[in-house]
Coordinates of C-alpha atoms in Angstrom, one line a residue:
M30 CA -158.3 -52.1 94.7
L31 CA -158.4 -55.8 94.2
Y32 CA -160.8 -57.6 96.5
F33 CA -158.7 -60.8 96.5
F34 CA -155.6 -62.6 95.4
L35 CA -155.9 -66.3 94.6
S36 CA -152.7 -68.3 95.5
Y37 CA -152.5 -71.8 94.3
A38 CA -150.0 -74.5 93.0
R39 CA -150.2 -75.0 89.3
G40 CA -150.8 -78.5 88.0
P41 CA -153.4 -80.8 86.5
D42 CA -156.2 -79.1 88.4
D43 CA -155.7 -75.7 86.7
V44 CA -159.0 -75.9 84.8
F45 CA -160.9 -76.3 87.9
V46 CA -159.0 -73.6 89.7
R47 CA -159.8 -71.2 86.7
K48 CA -163.6 -72.1 87.0
F49 CA -163.5 -71.4 90.7
Y50 CA -161.7 -68.1 90.1
N51 CA -164.2 -67.0 87.5
D52 CA -167.2 -68.1 89.5
L53 CA -166.0 -66.4 92.6
C54 CA -165.3 -63.1 90.7
N55 CA -168.9 -63.1 89.6
E56 CA -170.1 -63.8 93.1
V57 CA -167.9 -61.0 94.5
R58 CA -169.2 -58.5 92.0
A59 CA -172.8 -59.4 92.9
H60 CA -172.2 -59.1 96.7
A61 CA -170.1 -55.8 96.2
G62 CA -172.7 -54.3 93.6
V63 CA -170.0 -53.5 91.0
G64 CA -170.2 -54.0 87.2
H65 CA -169.2 -57.1 85.4
D66 CA -166.2 -55.2 83.9
V67 CA -164.6 -54.4 87.2
E68 CA -161.5 -56.5 88.0
V69 CA -162.0 -57.8 91.5
G70 CA -159.5 -60.7 91.7
F71 CA -156.1 -61.8 90.7
L72 CA -155.0 -65.2 89.1
D73 CA -151.5 -65.3 87.8
N74 CA -152.3 -67.0 84.5
H75 CA -155.4 -64.9 83.9
N76 CA -154.3 -61.3 84.9
I77 CA -150.8 -61.2 83.6
E78 CA -150.6 -59.7 80.2
P79 CA -148.2 -61.1 77.5
G80 CA -144.8 -59.5 77.8
Q81 CA -145.5 -58.2 81.4
H82 CA -142.9 -59.1 84.0
W83 CA -144.8 -61.9 86.0
R84 CA -142.9 -61.5 89.2
Q85 CA -143.6 -57.8 89.5
A86 CA -147.3 -58.4 88.6
L87 CA -147.6 -60.8 91.5
V88 CA -145.9 -58.3 94.0
D89 CA -148.2 -55.4 92.8
A90 CA -151.3 -57.6 93.2
I91 CA -150.3 -58.8 96.7
A92 CA -149.5 -55.2 97.7
D93 CA -153.0 -54.1 96.6
C94 CA -155.4 -56.9 97.5
S95 CA -157.8 -56.9 100.4
C96 CA -157.8 -60.6 101.0
F97 CA -155.3 -63.5 100.3
L98 CA -157.0 -66.7 99.3
A99 CA -154.7 -69.8 99.9
L100 CA -155.8 -73.0 98.2
Y101 CA -154.4 -75.6 100.6
S102 CA -153.1 -78.9 98.9
P103 CA -150.0 -81.0 99.3
A104 CA -148.5 -79.4 96.2
Y105 CA -149.3 -75.9 97.7
F106 CA -147.0 -76.3 100.7
L107 CA -144.2 -77.8 98.5
S108 CA -144.3 -74.8 96.2
R109 CA -141.7 -72.1 96.8
P110 CA -143.6 -69.5 94.7
C111 CA -146.7 -70.0 96.8
G112 CA -144.6 -69.8 100.0
K113 CA -143.2 -66.5 98.7
E114 CA -146.6 -65.2 97.9
W115 CA -147.8 -66.1 101.5
K116 CA -144.7 -64.5 103.0
L117 CA -145.3 -61.3 101.1
F118 CA -148.8 -61.0 102.3
E119 CA -147.9 -62.0 105.8
Q120 CA -145.2 -59.2 106.0
R121 CA -147.8 -56.7 104.8
S122 CA -150.4 -57.9 107.3
H123 CA -148.1 -57.9 110.3
G124 CA -146.6 -54.7 109.3
S125 CA -149.9 -53.0 109.9
N126 CA -149.5 -53.7 113.7
Y127 CA -153.3 -54.5 114.2
D128 CA -152.5 -56.9 117.0
E129 CA -149.9 -59.2 118.5
S130 CA -151.5 -62.5 117.4
P131 CA -150.0 -64.8 114.8
R132 CA -153.2 -64.6 112.7
I133 CA -152.7 -62.9 109.3
Q134 CA -155.3 -60.3 108.7
G135 CA -157.0 -60.8 105.3
L136 CA -156.0 -64.5 105.0
I137 CA -158.7 -66.8 103.9
P138 CA -157.6 -70.5 103.8
I139 CA -159.4 -72.8 101.5
V140 CA -159.0 -76.5 101.5
W141 CA -158.5 -77.5 97.8
L142 CA -157.2 -81.0 98.5
P143 CA -156.5 -81.8 102.2
P144 CA -152.8 -81.9 102.8
R145 CA -151.3 -84.6 104.9
E146 CA -149.9 -82.0 107.4
L147 CA -149.4 -78.3 107.6
P148 CA -145.9 -76.6 107.8
P149 CA -145.2 -75.4 111.3
E150 CA -145.3 -71.9 109.9
V151 CA -148.8 -72.4 108.8
Q152 CA -150.0 -74.3 111.9
A153 CA -149.2 -71.1 114.0
V154 CA -151.7 -69.1 112.0
H155 CA -154.1 -71.6 110.6
Y156 CA -157.8 -71.4 111.3
D157 CA -160.6 -73.3 109.8
L158 CA -163.2 -71.7 107.5
D159 CA -166.6 -72.3 109.1
V160 CA -168.1 -74.5 106.4
A161 CA -170.8 -77.1 107.4
D162 CA -170.5 -79.3 104.2
E163 CA -169.0 -82.7 105.1
D164 CA -167.7 -83.4 101.5
Y165 CA -165.7 -80.1 101.7
R166 CA -164.3 -80.9 105.1
R167 CA -163.2 -84.4 104.2
R168 CA -162.2 -84.0 100.5
G169 CA -161.8 -80.2 99.9
L170 CA -163.2 -77.8 97.4
R171 CA -161.8 -79.8 94.5
Q172 CA -164.3 -82.5 95.1
L173 CA -167.2 -80.0 95.2
L174 CA -166.2 -78.7 91.8
R175 CA -165.7 -82.1 90.1
L176 CA -168.9 -83.9 91.1
Q177 CA -172.3 -82.5 89.9
R178 CA -174.1 -83.8 92.9
N179 CA -172.2 -81.3 95.0
R180 CA -173.6 -78.4 93.0
D181 CA -175.7 -76.9 95.7
A182 CA -172.9 -77.2 98.2
Y183 CA -170.5 -75.5 95.8
L184 CA -172.9 -72.6 95.2
E185 CA -173.4 -72.1 98.9
F186 CA -169.6 -72.2 99.4
L187 CA -169.0 -69.5 96.7
S188 CA -171.6 -67.2 98.4
N189 CA -170.0 -67.6 101.8
I190 CA -166.5 -66.9 100.5
A191 CA -167.7 -63.9 98.4
E192 CA -169.5 -62.4 101.5
R193 CA -166.4 -62.9 103.6
I194 CA -164.2 -61.2 100.9
V195 CA -166.5 -58.1 100.5
T196 CA -166.7 -57.7 104.3
A197 CA -162.9 -57.9 104.7
A198 CA -162.5 -55.3 102.0
R199 CA -164.1 -52.7 104.3
T200 CA -161.0 -52.7 106.6
P201 CA -158.1 -54.1 104.5
P202 CA -154.5 -54.0 105.7
P203 CA -152.5 -51.0 104.6
R204 CA -151.3 -51.2 101.1
G205 CA -148.0 -53.0 100.8
S206 CA -144.7 -52.1 99.0
V207 CA -144.4 -52.7 95.3
N208 CA -140.6 -52.7 95.7
Q209 CA -140.3 -56.2 97.1
D210 CA -137.9 -58.6 95.2
F211 CA -140.0 -61.7 94.6
A212 CA -136.9 -63.7 93.6
Q213 CA -135.1 -63.0 96.9
T214 CA -138.2 -63.5 99.1
E215 CA -138.0 -66.6 101.4
S216 CA -140.8 -69.1 101.2
A217 CA -142.8 -69.1 104.3
F218 CA -143.2 -72.9 104.0
H219 CA -139.5 -73.8 103.8
L220 CA -138.1 -71.7 106.6
S221 CA -138.1 -74.7 109.0
R222 CA -136.0 -76.6 106.5
L223 CA -133.2 -74.0 106.3
G224 CA -130.0 -75.6 107.7
L225 CA -131.5 -79.1 107.3
E226 CA -129.4 -80.0 104.3
D227 CA -126.3 -78.9 106.1
S228 CA -127.0 -80.7 109.3
G229 CA -127.2 -84.2 107.7
E230 CA -130.1 -84.9 109.8
L231 CA -133.8 -85.4 109.0
P232 CA -137.0 -86.1 110.9
A233 CA -137.6 -89.8 111.5
R234 CA -140.6 -89.8 109.2
F235 CA -138.3 -89.3 106.2
G236 CA -136.2 -92.4 106.9
T237 CA -138.3 -94.9 104.8
G238 CA -137.9 -93.9 101.2
Q239 CA -140.2 -90.9 101.3
M240 CA -137.7 -88.3 100.2
I241 CA -136.5 -87.4 96.8
H242 CA -133.2 -85.4 96.5
F243 CA -133.2 -83.6 93.3
V244 CA -129.8 -82.4 92.0
V245 CA -130.0 -79.8 89.3
A246 CA -127.2 -79.6 86.8
A247 CA -127.8 -76.2 85.1
P248 CA -125.8 -72.9 84.6
T249 CA -126.6 -69.6 86.2
R250 CA -127.6 -66.8 83.9
A251 CA -124.1 -65.4 84.0
E252 CA -122.5 -68.7 83.2
A253 CA -125.0 -69.2 80.3
E254 CA -124.4 -65.9 78.8
A255 CA -120.6 -66.5 79.0
I256 CA -121.0 -69.5 76.7
E257 CA -123.4 -67.4 74.4
R258 CA -126.5 -69.3 75.6
D259 CA -129.8 -67.4 75.9
G260 CA -129.8 -66.3 79.6
S261 CA -133.6 -65.8 79.8
F262 CA -134.0 -69.5 80.9
Y263 CA -131.8 -69.1 83.9
G264 CA -131.4 -67.1 87.2
A265 CA -128.9 -66.2 89.8
D266 CA -128.9 -69.8 91.1
P267 CA -129.0 -73.1 89.2
L268 CA -132.3 -73.9 90.8
E269 CA -134.0 -71.0 88.9
W270 CA -133.5 -72.9 85.7
S271 CA -136.8 -72.7 83.7
P272 CA -136.3 -74.6 80.4
F273 CA -139.9 -74.3 79.3
G274 CA -140.2 -70.5 79.6
P275 CA -141.4 -68.0 78.7
G276 CA -144.7 -69.7 78.1
Q277 CA -144.1 -71.8 81.2
P278 CA -141.9 -69.5 83.3
Q279 CA -141.8 -71.6 86.4
P280 CA -138.4 -73.2 87.5
L281 CA -138.2 -76.8 86.7
R282 CA -138.1 -77.6 90.4
E283 CA -141.7 -76.5 90.7
Y284 CA -142.9 -79.2 88.3
A285 CA -140.7 -81.7 90.0
Q286 CA -142.1 -80.9 93.5
K287 CA -145.6 -81.3 92.1
V288 CA -144.9 -84.7 90.6
A289 CA -143.1 -85.8 93.8
S290 CA -145.9 -84.6 96.1
D291 CA -148.5 -86.4 93.9
A292 CA -146.4 -89.6 94.3
G293 CA -146.4 -89.2 98.1
F294 CA -142.7 -87.9 98.4
E295 CA -141.2 -84.9 100.1
S296 CA -138.4 -83.3 98.1
M297 CA -135.2 -81.3 98.5
F298 CA -133.3 -79.5 95.8
T299 CA -129.6 -78.7 95.4
G300 CA -127.0 -78.0 92.8
L301 CA -124.2 -80.1 91.5
D302 CA -121.8 -78.9 94.1
R303 CA -123.8 -80.7 96.9
L304 CA -124.4 -84.0 95.1
A305 CA -122.0 -86.0 97.4
D306 CA -123.9 -84.8 100.4
R307 CA -127.3 -85.8 98.8
V308 CA -125.9 -89.3 97.9
K309 CA -124.6 -89.8 101.5
M310 CA -127.9 -88.8 103.0
A311 CA -129.9 -90.9 100.6
Q312 CA -127.8 -94.0 101.4
Q313 CA -128.3 -93.3 105.1
Y314 CA -132.1 -92.8 104.8
N315 CA -132.9 -95.0 101.9
H316 CA -133.9 -92.1 99.7
I317 CA -133.9 -91.5 96.0
V318 CA -131.5 -89.2 94.1
V319 CA -132.7 -87.7 90.7
L320 CA -130.4 -85.8 88.5
L321 CA -132.1 -83.1 86.4
V322 CA -129.7 -82.0 83.5
D323 CA -129.6 -79.1 81.3
P324 CA -127.3 -80.3 78.4
W325 CA -125.9 -76.7 78.2
S326 CA -124.3 -77.3 81.6
A327 CA -121.7 -79.5 79.9
D328 CA -120.6 -76.4 78.0
V329 CA -119.5 -74.8 81.3
A330 CA -116.0 -76.2 82.3
A331 CA -116.8 -76.4 86.1
H332 CA -120.0 -78.2 85.5
R333 CA -118.5 -80.5 82.9
E334 CA -115.9 -81.7 85.4
R335 CA -118.5 -82.5 88.0
L336 CA -120.6 -84.4 85.6
L337 CA -117.6 -86.4 84.4
E338 CA -116.8 -87.1 88.1
I339 CA -120.4 -88.4 88.5
D340 CA -120.2 -90.6 85.5
H341 CA -117.1 -92.5 86.7
L342 CA -118.6 -93.4 90.0
R343 CA -121.2 -96.3 90.5
D344 CA -124.5 -95.9 92.1
H345 CA -124.4 -92.1 92.4
V346 CA -127.9 -91.4 91.2
S347 CA -131.1 -93.3 91.1
A348 CA -132.5 -91.7 88.0
M349 CA -131.6 -89.0 85.4
L350 CA -133.7 -86.7 83.1
V351 CA -132.1 -84.5 80.4
V352 CA -134.4 -81.7 79.4
M353 CA -134.2 -80.3 75.8
S354 CA -137.3 -78.1 75.4
A355 CA -139.0 -78.3 72.1
T356 CA -140.0 -74.5 72.5
D357 CA -136.4 -73.4 72.8
P358 CA -135.0 -72.6 69.3
Q359 CA -131.4 -72.4 70.4
T360 CA -131.5 -75.9 72.1
Q361 CA -133.2 -77.5 69.1
A362 CA -130.8 -75.9 66.7
N363 CA -128.0 -77.4 68.7
S364 CA -129.7 -80.6 69.5
P365 CA -127.3 -83.1 67.7
R366 CA -124.3 -81.5 69.4
L367 CA -125.9 -81.4 72.8
V368 CA -127.0 -85.1 72.6
E369 CA -123.4 -86.1 71.7
L370 CA -122.1 -84.0 74.5
M371 CA -124.5 -85.6 77.0
H372 CA -123.3 -89.1 75.8
D373 CA -119.7 -88.1 76.2
T374 CA -120.3 -86.7 79.6
L375 CA -122.9 -89.0 81.2
G376 CA -122.7 -92.1 78.9
N377 CA -121.9 -94.5 81.7
N378 CA -124.9 -93.4 83.7
E379 CA -127.1 -93.7 80.7
R380 CA -126.1 -97.3 80.2
R381 CA -126.3 -98.2 84.0
L382 CA -129.7 -96.6 84.4
G383 CA -131.1 -97.9 81.1
E384 CA -134.2 -96.5 79.3
V385 CA -136.5 -96.8 82.3
L386 CA -134.5 -94.6 84.7
S387 CA -132.6 -92.4 82.2
R388 CA -134.7 -90.0 80.0
R389 CA -132.3 -88.5 77.5
S390 CA -134.5 -85.8 75.7
V391 CA -137.4 -84.5 77.5
L392 CA -139.2 -82.0 75.2
T393 CA -142.2 -80.5 77.0
W394 CA -143.4 -80.0 80.5
P395 CA -146.2 -82.5 80.2
S396 CA -143.7 -85.1 79.1
F397 CA -141.4 -84.1 81.9
E398 CA -144.2 -84.7 84.4
A399 CA -145.1 -88.1 82.9
D400 CA -141.5 -89.2 82.7
L401 CA -140.6 -88.1 86.2
A402 CA -143.7 -89.9 87.5
A403 CA -142.6 -93.1 85.8
V404 CA -139.1 -92.8 87.0
L405 CA -140.1 -92.2 90.6
A406 CA -142.4 -95.2 90.5
E407 CA -139.6 -97.5 89.2
A408 CA -137.0 -96.1 91.6
R409 CA -139.4 -96.8 94.5
N410 CA -140.1 -100.4 93.3
R411 CA -136.4 -101.0 93.0
L412 CA -135.9 -100.0 96.6
V413 CA -138.7 -102.3 97.6
A414 CA -137.4 -105.1 95.6
D415 CA -133.9 -104.7 97.1
G416 CA -135.5 -105.0 100.5
R417 CA -134.4 -101.4 101.6
I418 CA -137.9 -100.2 102.3
S419 CA -141.2 -102.1 102.9
R420 CA -144.6 -101.5 101.3
R421 CA -146.9 -99.8 103.6
P422 CA -150.6 -99.1 103.4
P423 CA -151.7 -95.5 103.1
P424 CA -152.3 -93.7 106.4
G425 CA -155.8 -94.0 108.0
D426 CA -157.9 -96.2 110.2
Y427 CA -158.6 -99.7 109.2
P428 CA -161.1 -102.2 110.6
P429 CA -159.6 -105.4 112.3
R430 CA -158.7 -108.1 110.0
P431 CA -161.5 -110.8 109.9
I432 CA -160.7 -114.1 111.7
L433 CA -162.0 -117.2 109.9
E434 CA -163.0 -120.0 112.2
G435 CA -163.5 -123.5 111.1
P436 CA -166.4 -125.6 112.1

């Protein structure tokens, strides 16, 4: 039996998350009175062995753990994998029929970095962890870990969490099913957005340049294999494209969501077939449209036709990134041909967007994150310069402006 499953959004803070995980494992072992070699927790990049199917490993761990620790952050609630992990544990907890309340038995929410707001599905079950430390309440666990002066508060926090985990392990929810399909599980955090893209309507708070529409130009696994392309980088849907796998198996949209969140944007994702709808909505609400391109998509006739249509229309997209992973031998071997194919297919957009808003050969996921951050900053600046949105101060309370009085 696992004492806990640690659910978090991958990103620049991974080193701090790993430290917290290791410290918490040691503390749980101490409270439970078990040996140092006993596996008490699960962290995806720690427990999954090379060659193991990572999705099934996640399902197995969620089915077996006593507690589900959710590290709340802006990126966490934008992450579909995190929403799927939450949903699987929620189904397991509610399936036990302990009571009729919306609370999730075994859920322990931890504020890693305070999010601006909670999704409606989370608001219904959210409850605060009883922690007195003011730095944690205002800035989250991340701040306790980063600053040495918070060492005592961090150690006390660890002890409190470990005690709660060990206590909960005495009456865990019944073991869940290991036959769940992680890929087909709906994200608990995105259920309220289903149908939003089809309706053409968005909440008012997204009407001032705060939304990124990512359009993914990539084949499905079946389409890739039909052109003799390695299908392991793809899924049943274009949005499952993961160009940096298997070392970084997350779909590209997960990296894009994280960058957009860090920059203060919400984000939506769609395939090429919905590009016209995305552009129409972006024009209506002053949003940004970013095209994420797998050069192999131009080898698929249907995708090539859509890309050529895009290239002959002005102002379709705000920015474009073409990903050609350095760790993908087949892509690198075909690099000259793919570069030429992209030029023939999207050359007009390359020239219109220029070097700042068009990145033609993104090789690694760190460079993707850096390039996308720069692209989003420039796209927002251009919206401001065009007068389509105004600069606004960050949310919060501000003192009244001083009034200078002359003699």
